[in-house]
């Protein structure tokens, strides 16, 4: 993979996304007189979420990750540490939420050891039926991608909200490294009663590990269950991060 490549902004999809994001930024700027980021009450405490994850694949049979997120008002901060027999990486990040009656915009920044840095921008437009937009860029330094989607990519999709459930369909597509990597997601969330939620994420991928490699493809399934302040998440994924490996993941966590 040639990490010195510059993005080629020639595709129709990229031009359309750039126009949509430009219009969104203009709309947000015009709406700032009436829309404000969530404001924490005076002395409001931070809310925390701690997650422990285990990863098992042929090349990394003993990988673990610890992550702690803190949320207050418009701000979310996180720190994390990943370890496997061949690679260790710490990370920290920040995101900021601005929202109106029928839209939400979330920019974020992340840094990690080994010189890695990245930024992203995501948005949802609409209420019962909504559009999903996103865009991300990194400096292409070594990184253990625990998002399991391309980082230098755009996101397009749509969703709808019901009384107890939401359904979103979206894709994340490489727009920088010429790999044609694309991951499609169908995510269903269902709350049978207060304090409980099921989340099912069915994904499919295709693309090349690097620009001149052969195509790979695979499926993934993640099932999560939240019970009040606790949650568990189980994943089985083929060709994780477009490698030859299939991977099983287990995550346990709590909010406090």
CSV table of C-alpha atoms in Angstrom, one decimal:
chain,number,residue,atom,x,y,z
A,1,UNK,CA,0.0,0.0,0.0
A,2,UNK,CA,1.4,3.4,-1.0
A,3,UNK,CA,0.8,5.5,2.1
A,4,UNK,CA,2.0,8.7,0.2
A,5,UNK,CA,-0.9,8.8,-2.1
A,6,UNK,CA,-3.0,11.9,-2.1
A,7,UNK,CA,-6.8,11.7,-2.3
A,8,UNK,CA,-8.2,11.8,-5.8
A,9,UNK,CA,-11.4,13.9,-5.7
A,10,UNK,CA,-12.6,12.9,-9.1
A,11,UNK,CA,-15.4,10.4,-8.5
A,12,UNK,CA,-19.0,11.4,-8.8
A,13,UNK,CA,-19.8,10.0,-5.4
A,14,UNK,CA,-17.0,12.0,-3.7
A,15,UNK,CA,-18.2,15.2,-5.5
A,16,UNK,CA,-21.7,14.6,-4.4
A,17,UNK,CA,-20.6,14.0,-0.8
A,18,UNK,CA,-18.5,17.1,-0.8
A,19,UNK,CA,-21.4,19.2,-2.0
A,20,UNK,CA,-23.7,17.7,0.6
A,21,UNK,CA,-21.3,18.3,3.4
A,22,UNK,CA,-20.7,21.8,2.2
A,23,UNK,CA,-24.4,22.5,2.2
A,24,UNK,CA,-24.7,21.0,5.7
A,25,UNK,CA,-21.9,23.1,7.1
A,26,UNK,CA,-23.6,26.2,5.7
A,27,UNK,CA,-26.9,25.2,7.1
A,28,UNK,CA,-25.4,24.6,10.5
A,29,UNK,CA,-23.7,28.0,10.4
A,30,UNK,CA,-27.0,29.7,9.6
A,31,UNK,CA,-28.8,27.8,12.4
A,32,UNK,CA,-26.4,28.7,15.2
A,33,UNK,CA,-28.7,31.5,16.4
A,34,UNK,CA,-31.4,29.0,17.3
A,35,UNK,CA,-29.6,25.7,17.8
A,36,UNK,CA,-27.1,25.2,20.6
A,37,UNK,CA,-25.0,22.2,21.8
A,38,UNK,CA,-26.3,20.4,24.8
A,39,UNK,CA,-25.5,22.4,27.9
A,40,UNK,CA,-24.6,20.6,31.1
A,41,UNK,CA,-26.4,21.8,34.3
A,42,UNK,CA,-24.1,23.5,36.8
A,43,UNK,CA,-22.1,20.8,38.7
A,44,UNK,CA,-23.6,18.0,36.5
A,45,UNK,CA,-21.3,15.0,36.9
A,46,UNK,CA,-19.6,13.1,34.1
A,47,UNK,CA,-21.2,9.9,32.9
A,48,UNK,CA,-18.7,7.0,32.2
A,49,UNK,CA,-18.7,3.8,30.1
A,50,UNK,CA,-16.0,1.2,30.5
A,51,UNK,CA,-15.6,-1.6,28.0
A,52,UNK,CA,-13.3,-4.7,28.0
A,53,UNK,CA,-13.0,-6.5,24.7
A,54,UNK,CA,-11.4,-9.8,23.6
A,55,UNK,CA,-10.4,-10.6,20.0
A,56,UNK,CA,-9.6,-14.0,18.6
A,57,UNK,CA,-8.3,-14.7,15.1
A,58,UNK,CA,-5.6,-16.8,13.5
A,59,UNK,CA,-3.0,-14.0,13.6
A,60,UNK,CA,-4.0,-12.5,17.0
A,61,UNK,CA,-5.5,-15.2,19.2
A,62,UNK,CA,-4.9,-13.3,22.5
A,63,UNK,CA,-5.8,-9.6,21.7
A,64,UNK,CA,-7.5,-7.5,24.3
A,65,UNK,CA,-8.6,-3.9,24.5
A,66,UNK,CA,-9.7,-1.6,27.4
A,67,UNK,CA,-11.7,1.6,26.7
A,68,UNK,CA,-13.1,4.3,28.9
A,69,UNK,CA,-15.5,7.0,27.7
A,70,UNK,CA,-16.7,10.1,29.6
A,71,UNK,CA,-19.7,12.2,28.6
A,72,UNK,CA,-20.9,15.6,29.8
A,73,UNK,CA,-23.1,17.9,27.8
A,74,UNK,CA,-21.8,18.3,24.3
A,75,UNK,CA,-18.5,16.7,25.1
A,76,UNK,CA,-17.3,13.1,25.0
A,77,UNK,CA,-13.8,12.0,25.8
A,78,UNK,CA,-12.2,8.6,25.6
A,79,UNK,CA,-8.9,6.8,26.4
A,80,UNK,CA,-8.1,3.2,25.4
A,81,UNK,CA,-5.3,0.6,25.2
A,82,UNK,CA,-5.0,-2.3,22.8
A,83,UNK,CA,-2.6,-5.3,23.2
A,84,UNK,CA,-1.8,-8.4,21.2
A,85,UNK,CA,1.4,-10.5,21.0
A,86,UNK,CA,2.8,-8.4,18.2
A,87,UNK,CA,1.4,-4.8,18.7
A,88,UNK,CA,0.5,-2.4,21.5
A,89,UNK,CA,-1.3,0.9,21.1
A,90,UNK,CA,-2.8,3.6,23.4
A,91,UNK,CA,-5.2,6.2,22.2
A,92,UNK,CA,-7.3,9.2,23.3
A,93,UNK,CA,-10.0,11.1,21.5
A,94,UNK,CA,-12.7,13.8,21.8
A,95,UNK,CA,-16.0,14.5,20.0
A,96,UNK,CA,-18.4,17.4,20.2
A,97,UNK,CA,-22.2,17.2,19.5
A,98,UNK,CA,-24.2,20.1,18.1
A,99,UNK,CA,-27.9,19.4,17.4
A,100,UNK,CA,-31.1,21.1,16.4
A,101,UNK,CA,-34.7,19.9,16.3
A,102,UNK,CA,-34.1,17.6,13.3
A,103,UNK,CA,-30.4,17.4,12.8
A,104,UNK,CA,-27.2,16.4,14.7
A,105,UNK,CA,-23.5,17.1,13.7
A,106,UNK,CA,-20.6,15.4,15.5
A,107,UNK,CA,-17.0,16.3,14.7
A,108,UNK,CA,-14.3,14.2,16.4
A,109,UNK,CA,-10.5,13.9,16.8
A,110,UNK,CA,-8.3,11.0,17.9
A,111,UNK,CA,-4.6,10.5,18.5
A,112,UNK,CA,-2.7,7.3,19.3
A,113,UNK,CA,0.8,6.0,19.9
A,114,UNK,CA,3.0,5.1,16.9
A,115,UNK,CA,2.3,8.7,15.6
A,116,UNK,CA,-1.3,8.1,14.5
A,117,UNK,CA,-3.9,10.9,14.3
A,118,UNK,CA,-7.3,11.1,12.7
A,119,UNK,CA,-10.4,13.2,12.5
A,120,UNK,CA,-14.0,12.6,11.4
A,121,UNK,CA,-17.3,14.3,10.8
A,122,UNK,CA,-20.7,12.6,11.0
A,123,UNK,CA,-24.3,13.9,10.7
A,124,UNK,CA,-27.9,12.8,10.9
A,125,UNK,CA,-30.5,14.9,9.2
A,126,UNK,CA,-34.2,14.3,9.9
A,127,UNK,CA,-36.4,12.9,12.7
A,128,UNK,CA,-38.5,9.9,12.0
A,129,UNK,CA,-36.7,9.3,8.7
A,130,UNK,CA,-33.2,10.6,8.6
A,131,UNK,CA,-30.1,10.8,6.3
A,132,UNK,CA,-26.7,9.6,7.5
A,133,UNK,CA,-23.5,11.4,6.3
A,134,UNK,CA,-19.9,11.0,7.4
A,135,UNK,CA,-16.3,11.6,6.3
A,136,UNK,CA,-12.9,10.7,7.9
A,137,UNK,CA,-9.2,11.2,7.4
A,138,UNK,CA,-6.1,9.9,9.1
A,139,UNK,CA,-2.4,10.5,8.7
A,140,UNK,CA,-1.9,6.8,7.6
A,141,UNK,CA,0.5,5.9,10.4
A,142,UNK,CA,0.3,2.4,12.0
A,143,UNK,CA,-3.1,1.9,13.7
A,144,UNK,CA,-5.1,-1.1,15.0
A,145,UNK,CA,-8.4,-0.3,13.4
A,146,UNK,CA,-11.1,-1.3,16.0
A,147,UNK,CA,-13.8,0.5,14.0
A,148,UNK,CA,-13.5,-2.4,11.5
A,149,UNK,CA,-14.5,0.0,8.6
A,150,UNK,CA,-12.2,2.0,6.4
A,151,UNK,CA,-11.0,5.2,8.2
A,152,UNK,CA,-10.2,7.3,5.2
A,153,UNK,CA,-13.6,7.0,3.8
A,154,UNK,CA,-17.1,8.6,3.4
A,155,UNK,CA,-20.4,7.3,4.9
A,156,UNK,CA,-23.8,7.5,3.2
A,157,UNK,CA,-27.0,6.0,4.4
A,158,UNK,CA,-30.5,6.5,5.8
A,159,UNK,CA,-32.6,5.3,8.7
A,160,UNK,CA,-36.0,5.4,10.3
A,161,UNK,CA,-37.2,5.5,13.9
A,162,UNK,CA,-40.2,3.7,15.3
A,163,UNK,CA,-41.8,3.7,18.8
A,164,UNK,CA,-39.4,1.1,20.2
A,165,UNK,CA,-36.9,0.5,17.4
A,166,UNK,CA,-34.7,2.1,14.8
A,167,UNK,CA,-33.3,0.7,11.5
A,168,UNK,CA,-30.4,2.2,9.7
A,169,UNK,CA,-28.8,1.2,6.4
A,170,UNK,CA,-25.5,2.8,5.4
A,171,UNK,CA,-22.2,2.1,3.6
A,172,UNK,CA,-18.6,3.2,4.5
A,173,UNK,CA,-16.4,3.4,1.4
A,174,UNK,CA,-12.7,4.1,0.9
A,175,UNK,CA,-12.2,7.4,-1.0
A,176,UNK,CA,-8.4,7.8,-0.7
A,177,UNK,CA,-6.3,4.6,-1.0
A,178,UNK,CA,-7.8,3.2,-4.2
A,179,UNK,CA,-8.7,-0.2,-2.7
A,180,UNK,CA,-12.4,-0.1,-3.5
A,181,UNK,CA,-13.1,-1.2,0.1
A,182,UNK,CA,-16.7,-0.8,1.0
A,183,UNK,CA,-18.6,-2.1,4.0
A,184,UNK,CA,-22.4,-2.1,4.1
A,185,UNK,CA,-24.3,-2.2,7.4
A,186,UNK,CA,-27.9,-2.9,8.4
A,187,UNK,CA,-28.3,-2.0,12.1
A,188,UNK,CA,-31.5,-2.7,14.0
A,189,UNK,CA,-32.0,-1.4,17.6
A,190,UNK,CA,-35.0,-2.6,19.6
A,191,UNK,CA,-36.0,-1.7,23.2
A,192,UNK,CA,-38.5,-4.2,24.5
A,193,UNK,CA,-38.9,-2.2,27.8
A,194,UNK,CA,-37.3,0.6,29.8
A,195,UNK,CA,-33.6,-0.2,30.5
A,196,UNK,CA,-33.2,-2.9,27.9
A,197,UNK,CA,-32.0,-2.8,24.3
A,198,UNK,CA,-31.0,-5.3,21.6
A,199,UNK,CA,-28.8,-4.2,18.8
A,200,UNK,CA,-28.1,-6.3,15.7
A,201,UNK,CA,-25.6,-5.2,13.1
A,202,UNK,CA,-25.4,-7.3,9.9
A,203,UNK,CA,-22.5,-6.3,7.6
A,204,UNK,CA,-20.9,-7.3,4.3
A,205,UNK,CA,-17.6,-6.2,2.8
A,206,UNK,CA,-15.7,-6.3,-0.4
A,207,UNK,CA,-12.5,-4.7,-1.6
A,208,UNK,CA,-8.7,-5.1,-1.8
A,209,UNK,CA,-6.4,-5.0,1.2
A,210,UNK,CA,-4.1,-2.7,-0.8
A,211,UNK,CA,-4.4,-1.0,-4.2
A,212,UNK,CA,-2.9,-3.9,-6.3
A,213,UNK,CA,-4.1,-6.9,-4.3
A,214,UNK,CA,-6.9,-9.3,-5.2
A,215,UNK,CA,-10.4,-8.6,-3.9
A,216,UNK,CA,-11.7,-10.2,-0.7
A,217,UNK,CA,-15.2,-10.3,0.6
A,218,UNK,CA,-16.9,-11.4,3.8
A,219,UNK,CA,-19.9,-11.1,6.2
A,220,UNK,CA,-20.2,-10.0,9.8
A,221,UNK,CA,-22.8,-10.2,12.5
A,222,UNK,CA,-22.8,-8.4,15.8
A,223,UNK,CA,-25.4,-8.9,18.5
A,224,UNK,CA,-25.5,-6.6,21.6
A,225,UNK,CA,-27.7,-6.6,24.7
A,226,UNK,CA,-28.0,-3.7,27.1
A,227,UNK,CA,-29.6,-4.3,30.6
A,228,UNK,CA,-29.7,-1.0,32.5
A,229,UNK,CA,-26.0,-0.1,33.2
A,230,UNK,CA,-24.5,-3.3,31.8
A,231,UNK,CA,-24.0,-4.6,28.3
A,232,UNK,CA,-22.5,-7.5,26.3
A,233,UNK,CA,-21.6,-7.6,22.7
A,234,UNK,CA,-20.6,-10.7,20.5
A,235,UNK,CA,-19.3,-10.5,17.0
A,236,UNK,CA,-18.3,-13.0,14.3
A,237,UNK,CA,-16.7,-11.4,11.3
A,238,UNK,CA,-15.0,-12.8,8.1
A,239,UNK,CA,-11.9,-11.1,6.6
A,240,UNK,CA,-11.7,-8.6,9.4
A,241,UNK,CA,-10.2,-5.3,8.3
A,242,UNK,CA,-9.8,-6.9,4.8
A,243,UNK,CA,-7.2,-9.4,6.1
A,244,UNK,CA,-7.2,-13.2,5.5
A,245,UNK,CA,-8.4,-13.6,9.1
A,246,UNK,CA,-11.9,-14.4,10.4
A,247,UNK,CA,-12.4,-13.0,13.9
A,248,UNK,CA,-14.5,-13.6,17.0
A,249,UNK,CA,-15.0,-10.7,19.4
A,250,UNK,CA,-16.5,-10.4,22.9
A,251,UNK,CA,-17.1,-7.2,24.7
A,252,UNK,CA,-18.4,-6.6,28.3
A,253,UNK,CA,-19.1,-3.2,29.8
A,254,UNK,CA,-20.9,-1.0,32.3
A,255,UNK,CA,-22.0,2.6,32.6
A,256,UNK,CA,-21.5,4.5,35.8
